[in-house]
XYZ file of C-alpha atoms in Angstrom:
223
model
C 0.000 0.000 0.000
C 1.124 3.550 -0.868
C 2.846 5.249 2.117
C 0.334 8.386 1.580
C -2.532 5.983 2.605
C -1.893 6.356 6.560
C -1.753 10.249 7.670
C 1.606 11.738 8.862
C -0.204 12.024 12.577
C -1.233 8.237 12.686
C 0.784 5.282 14.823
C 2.513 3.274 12.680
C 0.331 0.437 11.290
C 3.509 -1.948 12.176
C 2.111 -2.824 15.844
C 5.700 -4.210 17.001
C 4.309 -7.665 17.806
C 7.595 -8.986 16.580
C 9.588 -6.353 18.267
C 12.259 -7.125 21.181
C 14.989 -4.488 22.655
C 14.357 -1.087 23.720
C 11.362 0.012 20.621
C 8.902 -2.785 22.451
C 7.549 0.067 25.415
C 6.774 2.542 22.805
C 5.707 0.257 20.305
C 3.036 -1.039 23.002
C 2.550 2.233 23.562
C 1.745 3.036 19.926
C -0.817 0.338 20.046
C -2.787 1.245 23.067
C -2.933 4.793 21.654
C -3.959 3.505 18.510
C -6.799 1.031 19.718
C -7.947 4.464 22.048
C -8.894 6.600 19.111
C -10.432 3.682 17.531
C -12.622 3.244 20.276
C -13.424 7.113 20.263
C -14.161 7.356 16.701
C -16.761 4.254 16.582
C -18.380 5.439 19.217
C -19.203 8.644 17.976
C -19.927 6.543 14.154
C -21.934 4.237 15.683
C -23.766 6.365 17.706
C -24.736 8.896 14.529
C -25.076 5.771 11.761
C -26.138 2.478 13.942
C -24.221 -0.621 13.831
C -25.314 -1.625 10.047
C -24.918 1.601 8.154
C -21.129 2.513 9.871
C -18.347 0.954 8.333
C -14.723 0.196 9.176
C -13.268 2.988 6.661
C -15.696 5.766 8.329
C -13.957 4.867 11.644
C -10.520 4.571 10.514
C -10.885 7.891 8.777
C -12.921 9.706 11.889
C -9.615 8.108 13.796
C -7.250 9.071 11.093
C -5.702 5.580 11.423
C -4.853 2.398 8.203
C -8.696 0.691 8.466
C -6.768 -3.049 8.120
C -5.848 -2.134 12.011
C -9.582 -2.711 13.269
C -9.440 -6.161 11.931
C -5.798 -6.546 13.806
C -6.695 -5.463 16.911
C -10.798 -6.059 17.562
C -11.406 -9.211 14.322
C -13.807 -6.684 12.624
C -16.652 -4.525 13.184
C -18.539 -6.802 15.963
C -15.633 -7.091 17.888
C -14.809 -3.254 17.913
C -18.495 -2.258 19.311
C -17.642 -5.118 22.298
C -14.785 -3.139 23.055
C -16.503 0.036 22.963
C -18.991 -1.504 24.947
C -17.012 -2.835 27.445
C -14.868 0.217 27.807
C -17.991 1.836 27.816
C -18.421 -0.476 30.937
C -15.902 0.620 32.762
C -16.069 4.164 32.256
C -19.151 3.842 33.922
C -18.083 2.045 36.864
C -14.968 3.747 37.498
C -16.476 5.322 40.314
C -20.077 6.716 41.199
C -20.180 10.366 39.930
C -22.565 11.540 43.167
C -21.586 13.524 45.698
C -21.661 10.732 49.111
C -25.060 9.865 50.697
C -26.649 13.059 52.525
C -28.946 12.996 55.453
C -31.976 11.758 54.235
C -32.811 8.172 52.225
C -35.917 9.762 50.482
C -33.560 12.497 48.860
C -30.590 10.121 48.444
C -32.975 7.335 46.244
C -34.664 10.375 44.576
C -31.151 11.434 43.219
C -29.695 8.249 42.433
C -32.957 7.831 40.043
C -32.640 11.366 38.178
C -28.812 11.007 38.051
C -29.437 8.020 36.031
C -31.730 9.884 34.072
C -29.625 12.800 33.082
C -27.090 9.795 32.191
C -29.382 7.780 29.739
C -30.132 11.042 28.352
C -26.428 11.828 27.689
C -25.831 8.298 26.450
C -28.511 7.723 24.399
C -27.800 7.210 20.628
C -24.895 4.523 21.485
C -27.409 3.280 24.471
C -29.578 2.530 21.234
C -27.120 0.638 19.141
C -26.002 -1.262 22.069
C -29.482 -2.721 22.885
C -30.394 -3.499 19.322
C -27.036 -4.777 18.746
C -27.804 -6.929 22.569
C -30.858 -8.481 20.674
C -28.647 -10.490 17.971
C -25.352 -10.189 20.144
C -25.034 -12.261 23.344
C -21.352 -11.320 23.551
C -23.272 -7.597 23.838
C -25.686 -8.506 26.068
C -23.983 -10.170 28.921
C -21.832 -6.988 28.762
C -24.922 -4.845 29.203
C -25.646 -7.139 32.028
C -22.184 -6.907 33.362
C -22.228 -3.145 33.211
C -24.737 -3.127 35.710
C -24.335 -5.904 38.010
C -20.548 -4.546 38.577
C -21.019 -0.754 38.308
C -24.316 0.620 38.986
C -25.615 -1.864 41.162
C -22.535 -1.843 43.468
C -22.752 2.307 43.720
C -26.290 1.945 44.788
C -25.590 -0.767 46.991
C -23.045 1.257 49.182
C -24.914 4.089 49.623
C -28.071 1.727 51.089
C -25.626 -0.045 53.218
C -24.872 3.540 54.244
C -28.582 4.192 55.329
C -28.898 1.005 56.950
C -25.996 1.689 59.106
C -27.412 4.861 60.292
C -30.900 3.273 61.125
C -32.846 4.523 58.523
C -33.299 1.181 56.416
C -34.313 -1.647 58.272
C -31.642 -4.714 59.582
C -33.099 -6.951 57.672
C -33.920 -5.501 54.414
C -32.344 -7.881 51.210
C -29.965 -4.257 50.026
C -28.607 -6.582 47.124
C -31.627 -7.401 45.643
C -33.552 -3.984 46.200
C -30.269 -2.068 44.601
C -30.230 -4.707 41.688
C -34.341 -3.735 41.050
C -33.941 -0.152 41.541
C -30.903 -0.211 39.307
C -33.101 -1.898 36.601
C -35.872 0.310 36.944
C -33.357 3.783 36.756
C -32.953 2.159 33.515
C -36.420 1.866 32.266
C -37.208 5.256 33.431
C -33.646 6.694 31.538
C -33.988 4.874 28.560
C -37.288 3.808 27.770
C -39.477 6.662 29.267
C -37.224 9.315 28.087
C -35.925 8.053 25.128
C -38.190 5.146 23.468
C -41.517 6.532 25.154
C -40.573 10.612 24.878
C -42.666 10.770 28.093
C -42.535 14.606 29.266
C -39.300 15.121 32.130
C -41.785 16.741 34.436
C -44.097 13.668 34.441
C -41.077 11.053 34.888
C -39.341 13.826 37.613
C -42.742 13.319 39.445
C -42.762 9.183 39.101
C -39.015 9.300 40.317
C -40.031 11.440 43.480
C -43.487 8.722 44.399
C -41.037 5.687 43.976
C -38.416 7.036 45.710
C -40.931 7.877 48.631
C -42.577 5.064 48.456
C -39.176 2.501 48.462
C -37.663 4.896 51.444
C -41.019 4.527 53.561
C -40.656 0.669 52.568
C -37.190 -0.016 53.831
C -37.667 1.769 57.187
C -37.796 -0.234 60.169
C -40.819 -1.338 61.713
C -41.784 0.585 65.185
């Protein structure tokens, strides 16, 4: 291939998987950069064009990268959205992006719930390609399903265990399983009310506030 076809800013498409000696840091280096914008770019491609309609040459080019390196490093287009996926993964739980527990459960569940919202929101044309791509993909659904048994189910689960300790949620409430339903319904309220349904924000701010009133009077201890 002509040297012109891979811009002057690009990592060299030679990953160094033969390389030995004092090049194999930065060559490793070269391909963990290189796999990085990859990930960026199909993001952003499959989140404006869906999974069918992008292709590996609009990626390579939104990365400004040789297009025979997505089929080097991620076996082709399905395996590059798993990566973004998973990445995607642990962006999210790479820690809880709320300030800690304040004084009150009520006010604590209700802004769990619209923090989740504002989330989906943000998230939501690669939220869409991930769950059609979830319905055909197992590899993309039990990543979906790892997302949020290891991100956003743990960050609920702490703050709970918080309450608890404090008295306000009862000894023996089951925290695992009520942070493992409330993390599944943040999602239907983020994705599908928002963004599927187009319900109105004020009417799903108002369901978030009832359930969240209703779970925090439910998990108090008995008198």
């Amino acid at each position: 291939m002509d040297k012109t076809d891979t811009p002057a800013t690009a990592p060299a498409i030679d990953d160094g998987c033969c390389a030995a000696g004092a090049d194999a840091p930065a060559r490793k280096r070269d391909r963990e950069a290189t796999k990085g914008v990859l990930l960026d770019a199909a993001k952003m491609v499959f989140a404006e064009r869906g999974f069918d309609a992008a292709t590996t040459r609009d990626i390579a080019g939104r990365a400004g990268v040789n297009e025979q390196l997505i089929q080097r490093y991620f076996s082709g287009k399905a395996g590059l959205l798993l990566a973004v996926v998973e990445r995607y993964g642990r962006e999210e739980g790479s820690g809880c992006a709320m300030p800690p527990p304040g004084d009150d459960l009520e006010e604590d569940l209700a802004a769990f719930l619209l923090h989740q919202l504002r989330h989906a929101w943000k998230c939501r044309d690669f939220t869409r390609v991930m769950l059609a791509r979830a319905l055909v993909d197992p590899d993309i659904a039990n990543e979906m399903a790892r997302t949020l048994s290891e991100s956003r189910i743990p960050c609920l689960l702490s703050r709970l265990e918080i309450f608890r300790e404090r008295g306000a949620i009862a000894a023996d409430a089951d925290l695992a399983h009520v942070a493992a339903g409330i993390a599944t319904l943040s999602f239907g309220l983020g994705f599908l009310d928002q963004v599927v349904f187009g319900r109105c924000p004020d009417r799903v701010n108002e369901v978030v506030r009832t359930l969240a009133h209703t779970m925090a009077h439910g998990l108090a201890p008995r008198a």
